Amino acid sequence: MEKFKDYYKILGIDRSASDEEIKKAYRELVKKYHPDKNPPEMQEAASEKFKEVQEAFEALGGKRKE
């Protein structure tokens, strides 16, 4: 089990990404992994990835608001 998650890697962005780049990556990934957009056999895996993407965005988005 990982000790920490690399939120930048989860979103597929560089550490120097701007707020706009973070938002864009987030929007693309939630569309891709939304459980309702995937076939039934893929929904469980997509749901987990969807949650991971949301967690990454909340962590990076909250950090950028300071």
PDB file of N, CA, C and O in Angstrom:
ATOM      1  N   MET A   1       0.837  -1.185   0.000  1.00  0.00           N
ATOM      2  CA  MET A   1       0.000   0.000   0.000  1.00  0.00           C
ATOM      3  C   MET A   1       0.883   1.251   0.000  1.00  0.00           C
ATOM      4  O   MET A   1       1.883   1.328   0.704  1.00  0.00           O
ATOM      5  N   GLU A   2       0.480   2.214  -0.798  1.00  0.00           N
ATOM      6  CA  GLU A   2       1.249   3.454  -0.886  1.00  0.00           C
ATOM      7  C   GLU A   2       1.129   4.263   0.397  1.00  0.00           C
ATOM      8  O   GLU A   2       0.072   4.311   1.007  1.00  0.00           O
ATOM      9  N   LYS A   3       2.222   4.925   0.768  1.00  0.00           N
ATOM     10  CA  LYS A   3       2.183   5.793   1.936  1.00  0.00           C
ATOM     11  C   LYS A   3       1.549   7.132   1.593  1.00  0.00           C
ATOM     12  O   LYS A   3       0.914   7.748   2.415  1.00  0.00           O
ATOM     13  N   PHE A   4       1.731   7.573   0.362  1.00  0.00           N
ATOM     14  CA  PHE A   4       1.125   8.812  -0.096  1.00  0.00           C
ATOM     15  C   PHE A   4       0.750   8.664  -1.556  1.00  0.00           C
ATOM     16  O   PHE A   4       1.305   7.837  -2.272  1.00  0.00           O
ATOM     17  N   LYS A   5      -0.198   9.452  -1.976  1.00  0.00           N
ATOM     18  CA  LYS A   5      -0.629   9.422  -3.375  1.00  0.00           C
ATOM     19  C   LYS A   5      -0.061  10.637  -4.090  1.00  0.00           C
ATOM     20  O   LYS A   5      -0.036  11.726  -3.542  1.00  0.00           O
ATOM     21  N   ASP A   6       0.390  10.410  -5.291  1.00  0.00           N
ATOM     22  CA  ASP A   6       0.890  11.505  -6.115  1.00  0.00           C
ATOM     23  C   ASP A   6      -0.293  12.048  -6.916  1.00  0.00           C
ATOM     24  O   ASP A   6      -0.655  11.504  -7.959  1.00  0.00           O
ATOM     25  N   TYR A   7      -0.910  13.092  -6.401  1.00  0.00           N
ATOM     26  CA  TYR A   7      -2.114  13.648  -7.021  1.00  0.00           C
ATOM     27  C   TYR A   7      -1.835  14.206  -8.413  1.00  0.00           C
ATOM     28  O   TYR A   7      -2.696  14.164  -9.283  1.00  0.00           O
ATOM     29  N   TYR A   8      -0.643  14.701  -8.631  1.00  0.00           N
ATOM     30  CA  TYR A   8      -0.287  15.206  -9.953  1.00  0.00           C
ATOM     31  C   TYR A   8      -0.255  14.062 -10.964  1.00  0.00           C
ATOM     32  O   TYR A   8      -0.727  14.199 -12.087  1.00  0.00           O
ATOM     33  N   LYS A   9       0.281  12.934 -10.541  1.00  0.00           N
ATOM     34  CA  LYS A   9       0.338  11.757 -11.416  1.00  0.00           C
ATOM     35  C   LYS A   9      -1.069  11.232 -11.699  1.00  0.00           C
ATOM     36  O   LYS A   9      -1.372  10.855 -12.827  1.00  0.00           O
ATOM     37  N   ILE A  10      -1.927  11.221 -10.693  1.00  0.00           N
ATOM     38  CA  ILE A  10      -3.301  10.757 -10.869  1.00  0.00           C
ATOM     39  C   ILE A  10      -4.005  11.598 -11.918  1.00  0.00           C
ATOM     40  O   ILE A  10      -4.725  11.064 -12.773  1.00  0.00           O
ATOM     41  N   LEU A  11      -3.803  12.908 -11.880  1.00  0.00           N
ATOM     42  CA  LEU A  11      -4.445  13.797 -12.851  1.00  0.00           C
ATOM     43  C   LEU A  11      -3.674  13.874 -14.169  1.00  0.00           C
ATOM     44  O   LEU A  11      -4.168  14.443 -15.131  1.00  0.00           O
ATOM     45  N   GLY A  12      -2.465  13.316 -14.186  1.00  0.00           N
ATOM     46  CA  GLY A  12      -1.664  13.316 -15.404  1.00  0.00           C
ATOM     47  C   GLY A  12      -1.138  14.682 -15.787  1.00  0.00           C
ATOM     48  O   GLY A  12      -1.075  15.033 -16.962  1.00  0.00           O
ATOM     49  N   ILE A  13      -0.757  15.458 -14.778  1.00  0.00           N
ATOM     50  CA  ILE A  13      -0.263  16.812 -15.019  1.00  0.00           C
ATOM     51  C   ILE A  13       1.104  17.008 -14.380  1.00  0.00           C
ATOM     52  O   ILE A  13       1.519  16.242 -13.517  1.00  0.00           O
ATOM     53  N   ASP A  14       1.778  18.057 -14.798  1.00  0.00           N
ATOM     54  CA  ASP A  14       3.084  18.427 -14.263  1.00  0.00           C
ATOM     55  C   ASP A  14       2.910  19.159 -12.933  1.00  0.00           C
ATOM     56  O   ASP A  14       1.882  19.791 -12.693  1.00  0.00           O
ATOM     57  N   ARG A  15       3.897  19.098 -12.091  1.00  0.00           N
ATOM     58  CA  ARG A  15       3.833  19.774 -10.785  1.00  0.00           C
ATOM     59  C   ARG A  15       3.731  21.295 -10.911  1.00  0.00           C
ATOM     60  O   ARG A  15       3.299  21.963  -9.992  1.00  0.00           O
ATOM     61  N   SER A  16       4.120  21.824 -12.041  1.00  0.00           N
ATOM     62  CA  SER A  16       4.038  23.273 -12.237  1.00  0.00           C
ATOM     63  C   SER A  16       2.753  23.674 -12.969  1.00  0.00           C
ATOM     64  O   SER A  16       2.647  24.801 -13.440  1.00  0.00           O
ATOM     65  N   ALA A  17       1.780  22.782 -13.032  1.00  0.00           N
ATOM     66  CA  ALA A  17       0.528  23.042 -13.747  1.00  0.00           C
ATOM     67  C   ALA A  17      -0.226  24.213 -13.118  1.00  0.00           C
ATOM     68  O   ALA A  17      -0.248  24.378 -11.901  1.00  0.00           O
ATOM     69  N   SER A  18      -0.852  24.998 -13.978  1.00  0.00           N
ATOM     70  CA  SER A  18      -1.648  26.135 -13.505  1.00  0.00           C
ATOM     71  C   SER A  18      -3.009  25.637 -13.026  1.00  0.00           C
ATOM     72  O   SER A  18      -3.388  24.483 -13.250  1.00  0.00           O
ATOM     73  N   ASP A  19      -3.756  26.534 -12.385  1.00  0.00           N
ATOM     74  CA  ASP A  19      -5.107  26.195 -11.933  1.00  0.00           C
ATOM     75  C   ASP A  19      -5.967  25.737 -13.103  1.00  0.00           C
ATOM     76  O   ASP A  19      -6.741  24.785 -12.988  1.00  0.00           O
ATOM     77  N   GLU A  20      -5.820  26.417 -14.224  1.00  0.00           N
ATOM     78  CA  GLU A  20      -6.608  26.078 -15.420  1.00  0.00           C
ATOM     79  C   GLU A  20      -6.262  24.675 -15.928  1.00  0.00           C
ATOM     80  O   GLU A  20      -7.146  23.917 -16.311  1.00  0.00           O
ATOM     81  N   GLU A  21      -4.991  24.323 -15.916  1.00  0.00           N
ATOM     82  CA  GLU A  21      -4.572  22.994 -16.362  1.00  0.00           C
ATOM     83  C   GLU A  21      -5.081  21.912 -15.418  1.00  0.00           C
ATOM     84  O   GLU A  21      -5.484  20.831 -15.867  1.00  0.00           O
ATOM     85  N   ILE A  22      -5.101  22.199 -14.131  1.00  0.00           N
ATOM     86  CA  ILE A  22      -5.620  21.251 -13.151  1.00  0.00           C
ATOM     87  C   ILE A  22      -7.106  21.021 -13.391  1.00  0.00           C
ATOM     88  O   ILE A  22      -7.578  19.882 -13.430  1.00  0.00           O
ATOM     89  N   LYS A  23      -7.845  22.099 -13.569  1.00  0.00           N
ATOM     90  CA  LYS A  23      -9.285  21.991 -13.822  1.00  0.00           C
ATOM     91  C   LYS A  23      -9.577  21.230 -15.105  1.00  0.00           C
ATOM     92  O   LYS A  23     -10.487  20.401 -15.157  1.00  0.00           O
ATOM     93  N   LYS A  24      -8.812  21.497 -16.140  1.00  0.00           N
ATOM     94  CA  LYS A  24      -9.019  20.845 -17.432  1.00  0.00           C
ATOM     95  C   LYS A  24      -8.777  19.337 -17.313  1.00  0.00           C
ATOM     96  O   LYS A  24      -9.574  18.529 -17.796  1.00  0.00           O
ATOM     97  N   ALA A  25      -7.688  18.962 -16.671  1.00  0.00           N
ATOM     98  CA  ALA A  25      -7.375  17.546 -16.488  1.00  0.00           C
ATOM     99  C   ALA A  25      -8.459  16.864 -15.662  1.00  0.00           C
ATOM    100  O   ALA A  25      -8.897  15.750 -15.979  1.00  0.00           O
ATOM    101  N   TYR A  26      -8.919  17.531 -14.615  1.00  0.00           N
ATOM    102  CA  TYR A  26      -9.976  16.990 -13.766  1.00  0.00           C
ATOM    103  C   TYR A  26     -11.245  16.752 -14.572  1.00  0.00           C
ATOM    104  O   TYR A  26     -11.829  15.663 -14.506  1.00  0.00           O
ATOM    105  N   ARG A  27     -11.666  17.734 -15.334  1.00  0.00           N
ATOM    106  CA  ARG A  27     -12.900  17.606 -16.122  1.00  0.00           C
ATOM    107  C   ARG A  27     -12.821  16.453 -17.114  1.00  0.00           C
ATOM    108  O   ARG A  27     -13.780  15.705 -17.279  1.00  0.00           O
ATOM    109  N   GLU A  28     -11.689  16.320 -17.771  1.00  0.00           N
ATOM    110  CA  GLU A  28     -11.524  15.240 -18.747  1.00  0.00           C
ATOM    111  C   GLU A  28     -11.590  13.870 -18.074  1.00  0.00           C
ATOM    112  O   GLU A  28     -12.225  12.952 -18.588  1.00  0.00           O
ATOM    113  N   LEU A  29     -10.951  13.739 -16.917  1.00  0.00           N
ATOM    114  CA  LEU A  29     -10.910  12.451 -16.247  1.00  0.00           C
ATOM    115  C   LEU A  29     -12.244  12.068 -15.612  1.00  0.00           C
ATOM    116  O   LEU A  29     -12.609  10.890 -15.631  1.00  0.00           O
ATOM    117  N   VAL A  30     -12.981  13.035 -15.062  1.00  0.00           N
ATOM    118  CA  VAL A  30     -14.271  12.667 -14.478  1.00  0.00           C
ATOM    119  C   VAL A  30     -15.262  12.266 -15.568  1.00  0.00           C
ATOM    120  O   VAL A  30     -16.107  11.399 -15.334  1.00  0.00           O
ATOM    121  N   LYS A  31     -15.141  12.853 -16.742  1.00  0.00           N
ATOM    122  CA  LYS A  31     -15.990  12.409 -17.855  1.00  0.00           C
ATOM    123  C   LYS A  31     -15.635  10.984 -18.255  1.00  0.00           C
ATOM    124  O   LYS A  31     -16.505  10.160 -18.502  1.00  0.00           O
ATOM    125  N   LYS A  32     -14.348  10.702 -18.304  1.00  0.00           N
ATOM    126  CA  LYS A  32     -13.877   9.387 -18.724  1.00  0.00           C
ATOM    127  C   LYS A  32     -14.251   8.293 -17.726  1.00  0.00           C
ATOM    128  O   LYS A  32     -14.643   7.196 -18.104  1.00  0.00           O
ATOM    129  N   TYR A  33     -14.135   8.578 -16.440  1.00  0.00           N
ATOM    130  CA  TYR A  33     -14.326   7.555 -15.414  1.00  0.00           C
ATOM    131  C   TYR A  33     -15.672   7.609 -14.698  1.00  0.00           C
ATOM    132  O   TYR A  33     -15.883   6.832 -13.770  1.00  0.00           O
ATOM    133  N   HIS A  34     -16.568   8.470 -15.119  1.00  0.00           N
ATOM    134  CA  HIS A  34     -17.871   8.533 -14.458  1.00  0.00           C
ATOM    135  C   HIS A  34     -18.550   7.172 -14.584  1.00  0.00           C
ATOM    136  O   HIS A  34     -18.640   6.613 -15.679  1.00  0.00           O
ATOM    137  N   PRO A  35     -19.029   6.602 -13.467  1.00  0.00           N
ATOM    138  CA  PRO A  35     -19.628   5.263 -13.492  1.00  0.00           C
ATOM    139  C   PRO A  35     -20.795   5.121 -14.479  1.00  0.00           C
ATOM    140  O   PRO A  35     -20.963   4.067 -15.082  1.00  0.00           O
ATOM    141  N   ASP A  36     -21.573   6.162 -14.650  1.00  0.00           N
ATOM    142  CA  ASP A  36     -22.716   6.089 -15.565  1.00  0.00           C
ATOM    143  C   ASP A  36     -22.287   6.080 -17.033  1.00  0.00           C
ATOM    144  O   ASP A  36     -23.072   5.729 -17.907  1.00  0.00           O
ATOM    145  N   LYS A  37     -21.079   6.473 -17.321  1.00  0.00           N
ATOM    146  CA  LYS A  37     -20.576   6.529 -18.697  1.00  0.00           C
ATOM    147  C   LYS A  37     -19.865   5.241 -19.110  1.00  0.00           C
ATOM    148  O   LYS A  37     -19.417   5.122 -20.230  1.00  0.00           O
ATOM    149  N   ASN A  38     -19.732   4.296 -18.195  1.00  0.00           N
ATOM    150  CA  ASN A  38     -19.015   3.063 -18.471  1.00  0.00           C
ATOM    151  C   ASN A  38     -19.968   1.874 -18.476  1.00  0.00           C
ATOM    152  O   ASN A  38     -20.998   1.893 -17.799  1.00  0.00           O
ATOM    153  N   PRO A  39     -19.619   0.813 -19.218  1.00  0.00           N
ATOM    154  CA  PRO A  39     -20.464  -0.380 -19.251  1.00  0.00           C
ATOM    155  C   PRO A  39     -20.527  -1.027 -17.867  1.00  0.00           C
ATOM    156  O   PRO A  39     -19.612  -0.842 -17.045  1.00  0.00           O
ATOM    157  N   PRO A  40     -21.577  -1.802 -17.598  1.00  0.00           N
ATOM    158  CA  PRO A  40     -21.760  -2.395 -16.265  1.00  0.00           C
ATOM    159  C   PRO A  40     -20.553  -3.159 -15.735  1.00  0.00           C
ATOM    160  O   PRO A  40     -20.235  -3.056 -14.547  1.00  0.00           O
ATOM    161  N   GLU A  41     -19.852  -3.879 -16.595  1.00  0.00           N
ATOM    162  CA  GLU A  41     -18.706  -4.667 -16.129  1.00  0.00           C
ATOM    163  C   GLU A  41     -17.510  -3.801 -15.748  1.00  0.00           C
ATOM    164  O   GLU A  41     -16.602  -4.255 -15.058  1.00  0.00           O
ATOM    165  N   MET A  42     -17.521  -2.543 -16.147  1.00  0.00           N
ATOM    166  CA  MET A  42     -16.418  -1.628 -15.841  1.00  0.00           C
ATOM    167  C   MET A  42     -16.781  -0.611 -14.760  1.00  0.00           C
ATOM    168  O   MET A  42     -15.936   0.165 -14.349  1.00  0.00           O
ATOM    169  N   GLN A  43     -18.016  -0.607 -14.311  1.00  0.00           N
ATOM    170  CA  GLN A  43     -18.468   0.446 -13.398  1.00  0.00           C
ATOM    171  C   GLN A  43     -17.736   0.455 -12.066  1.00  0.00           C
ATOM    172  O   GLN A  43     -17.438   1.517 -11.537  1.00  0.00           O
ATOM    173  N   GLU A  44     -17.442  -0.698 -11.515  1.00  0.00           N
ATOM    174  CA  GLU A  44     -16.770  -0.729 -10.214  1.00  0.00           C
ATOM    175  C   GLU A  44     -15.360  -0.128 -10.301  1.00  0.00           C
ATOM    176  O   GLU A  44     -14.987   0.714  -9.485  1.00  0.00           O
ATOM    177  N   ALA A  45     -14.607  -0.526 -11.305  1.00  0.00           N
ATOM    178  CA  ALA A  45     -13.249   0.009 -11.487  1.00  0.00           C
ATOM    179  C   ALA A  45     -13.301   1.502 -11.816  1.00  0.00           C
ATOM    180  O   ALA A  45     -12.502   2.286 -11.304  1.00  0.00           O
ATOM    181  N   ALA A  46     -14.247   1.885 -12.658  1.00  0.00           N
ATOM    182  CA  ALA A  46     -14.388   3.294 -13.030  1.00  0.00           C
ATOM    183  C   ALA A  46     -14.768   4.128 -11.810  1.00  0.00           C
ATOM    184  O   ALA A  46     -14.277   5.245 -11.641  1.00  0.00           O
ATOM    185  N   SER A  47     -15.622   3.586 -10.970  1.00  0.00           N
ATOM    186  CA  SER A  47     -16.050   4.302  -9.764  1.00  0.00           C
ATOM    187  C   SER A  47     -14.867   4.564  -8.834  1.00  0.00           C
ATOM    188  O   SER A  47     -14.742   5.665  -8.277  1.00  0.00           O
ATOM    189  N   GLU A  48     -13.994   3.581  -8.674  1.00  0.00           N
ATOM    190  CA  GLU A  48     -12.814   3.758  -7.826  1.00  0.00           C
ATOM    191  C   GLU A  48     -11.880   4.821  -8.399  1.00  0.00           C
ATOM    192  O   GLU A  48     -11.369   5.671  -7.673  1.00  0.00           O
ATOM    193  N   LYS A  49     -11.657   4.771  -9.698  1.00  0.00           N
ATOM    194  CA  LYS A  49     -10.792   5.758 -10.344  1.00  0.00           C
ATOM    195  C   LYS A  49     -11.425   7.147 -10.252  1.00  0.00           C
ATOM    196  O   LYS A  49     -10.741   8.139 -10.015  1.00  0.00           O
ATOM    197  N   PHE A  50     -12.741   7.214 -10.419  1.00  0.00           N
ATOM    198  CA  PHE A  50     -13.491   8.467 -10.312  1.00  0.00           C
ATOM    199  C   PHE A  50     -13.277   9.102  -8.940  1.00  0.00           C
ATOM    200  O   PHE A  50     -12.980  10.292  -8.833  1.00  0.00           O
ATOM    201  N   LYS A  51     -13.375   8.300  -7.893  1.00  0.00           N
ATOM    202  CA  LYS A  51     -13.167   8.793  -6.525  1.00  0.00           C
ATOM    203  C   LYS A  51     -11.732   9.277  -6.322  1.00  0.00           C
ATOM    204  O   LYS A  51     -11.501  10.287  -5.659  1.00  0.00           O
ATOM    205  N   GLU A  52     -10.796   8.549  -6.898  1.00  0.00           N
ATOM    206  CA  GLU A  52      -9.387   8.922  -6.789  1.00  0.00           C
ATOM    207  C   GLU A  52      -9.119  10.270  -7.467  1.00  0.00           C
ATOM    208  O   GLU A  52      -8.404  11.119  -6.934  1.00  0.00           O
ATOM    209  N   VAL A  53      -9.722  10.472  -8.632  1.00  0.00           N
ATOM    210  CA  VAL A  53      -9.573  11.729  -9.366  1.00  0.00           C
ATOM    211  C   VAL A  53     -10.186  12.877  -8.566  1.00  0.00           C
ATOM    212  O   VAL A  53      -9.598  13.958  -8.463  1.00  0.00           O
ATOM    213  N   GLN A  54     -11.353  12.650  -7.979  1.00  0.00           N
ATOM    214  CA  GLN A  54     -11.989  13.689  -7.162  1.00  0.00           C
ATOM    215  C   GLN A  54     -11.127  14.048  -5.960  1.00  0.00           C
ATOM    216  O   GLN A  54     -10.976  15.222  -5.628  1.00  0.00           O
ATOM    217  N   GLU A  55     -10.563  13.038  -5.316  1.00  0.00           N
ATOM    218  CA  GLU A  55      -9.695  13.283  -4.155  1.00  0.00           C
ATOM    219  C   GLU A  55      -8.481  14.120  -4.560  1.00  0.00           C
ATOM    220  O   GLU A  55      -8.099  15.060  -3.862  1.00  0.00           O
ATOM    221  N   ALA A  56      -7.893  13.783  -5.693  1.00  0.00           N
ATOM    222  CA  ALA A  56      -6.723  14.519  -6.180  1.00  0.00           C
ATOM    223  C   ALA A  56      -7.073  15.973  -6.459  1.00  0.00           C
ATOM    224  O   ALA A  56      -6.339  16.891  -6.088  1.00  0.00           O
ATOM    225  N   PHE A  57      -8.207  16.194  -7.111  1.00  0.00           N
ATOM    226  CA  PHE A  57      -8.611  17.560  -7.428  1.00  0.00           C
ATOM    227  C   PHE A  57      -8.899  18.364  -6.165  1.00  0.00           C
ATOM    228  O   PHE A  57      -8.508  19.528  -6.063  1.00  0.00           O
ATOM    229  N   GLU A  58      -9.570  17.744  -5.192  1.00  0.00           N
ATOM    230  CA  GLU A  58      -9.855  18.453  -3.941  1.00  0.00           C
ATOM    231  C   GLU A  58      -8.565  18.831  -3.224  1.00  0.00           C
ATOM    232  O   GLU A  58      -8.445  19.924  -2.686  1.00  0.00           O
ATOM    233  N   ALA A  59      -7.592  17.938  -3.238  1.00  0.00           N
ATOM    234  CA  ALA A  59      -6.318  18.220  -2.565  1.00  0.00           C
ATOM    235  C   ALA A  59      -5.559  19.333  -3.276  1.00  0.00           C
ATOM    236  O   ALA A  59      -5.047  20.258  -2.634  1.00  0.00           O
ATOM    237  N   LEU A  60      -5.482  19.270  -4.587  1.00  0.00           N
ATOM    238  CA  LEU A  60      -4.736  20.280  -5.328  1.00  0.00           C
ATOM    239  C   LEU A  60      -5.515  21.583  -5.444  1.00  0.00           C
ATOM    240  O   LEU A  60      -4.931  22.658  -5.383  1.00  0.00           O
ATOM    241  N   GLY A  61      -6.814  21.497  -5.594  1.00  0.00           N
ATOM    242  CA  GLY A  61      -7.642  22.697  -5.691  1.00  0.00           C
ATOM    243  C   GLY A  61      -7.649  23.471  -4.394  1.00  0.00           C
ATOM    244  O   GLY A  61      -7.545  24.690  -4.381  1.00  0.00           O
ATOM    245  N   GLY A  62      -7.723  22.754  -3.271  1.00  0.00           N
ATOM    246  CA  GLY A  62      -7.707  23.404  -1.966  1.00  0.00           C
ATOM    247  C   GLY A  62      -6.382  24.057  -1.690  1.00  0.00           C
ATOM    248  O   GLY A  62      -6.303  25.141  -1.123  1.00  0.00           O
ATOM    249  N   LYS A  63      -5.307  23.415  -2.140  1.00  0.00           N
ATOM    250  CA  LYS A  63      -3.971  23.965  -1.938  1.00  0.00           C
ATOM    251  C   LYS A  63      -3.783  25.250  -2.731  1.00  0.00           C
ATOM    252  O   LYS A  63      -3.146  26.186  -2.271  1.00  0.00           O
ATOM    253  N   ARG A  64      -4.391  25.325  -3.896  1.00  0.00           N
ATOM    254  CA  ARG A  64      -4.226  26.495  -4.772  1.00  0.00           C
ATOM    255  C   ARG A  64      -5.053  27.696  -4.314  1.00  0.00           C
ATOM    256  O   ARG A  64      -4.800  28.797  -4.724  1.00  0.00           O
ATOM    257  N   LYS A  65      -6.035  27.474  -3.458  1.00  0.00           N
ATOM    258  CA  LYS A  65      -6.907  28.568  -3.018  1.00  0.00           C
ATOM    259  C   LYS A  65      -6.274  29.430  -1.941  1.00  0.00           C
ATOM    260  O   LYS A  65      -6.771  30.469  -1.610  1.00  0.00           O
ATOM    261  N   GLU A  66      -5.174  28.982  -1.371  1.00  0.00           N
ATOM    262  CA  GLU A  66      -4.532  29.717  -0.270  1.00  0.00           C
ATOM    263  C   GLU A  66      -4.082  31.087  -0.677  1.00  0.00           C
ATOM    264  O   GLU A  66      -3.757  31.414  -1.745  1.00  0.00           O
TER     265      GLU A  66
END
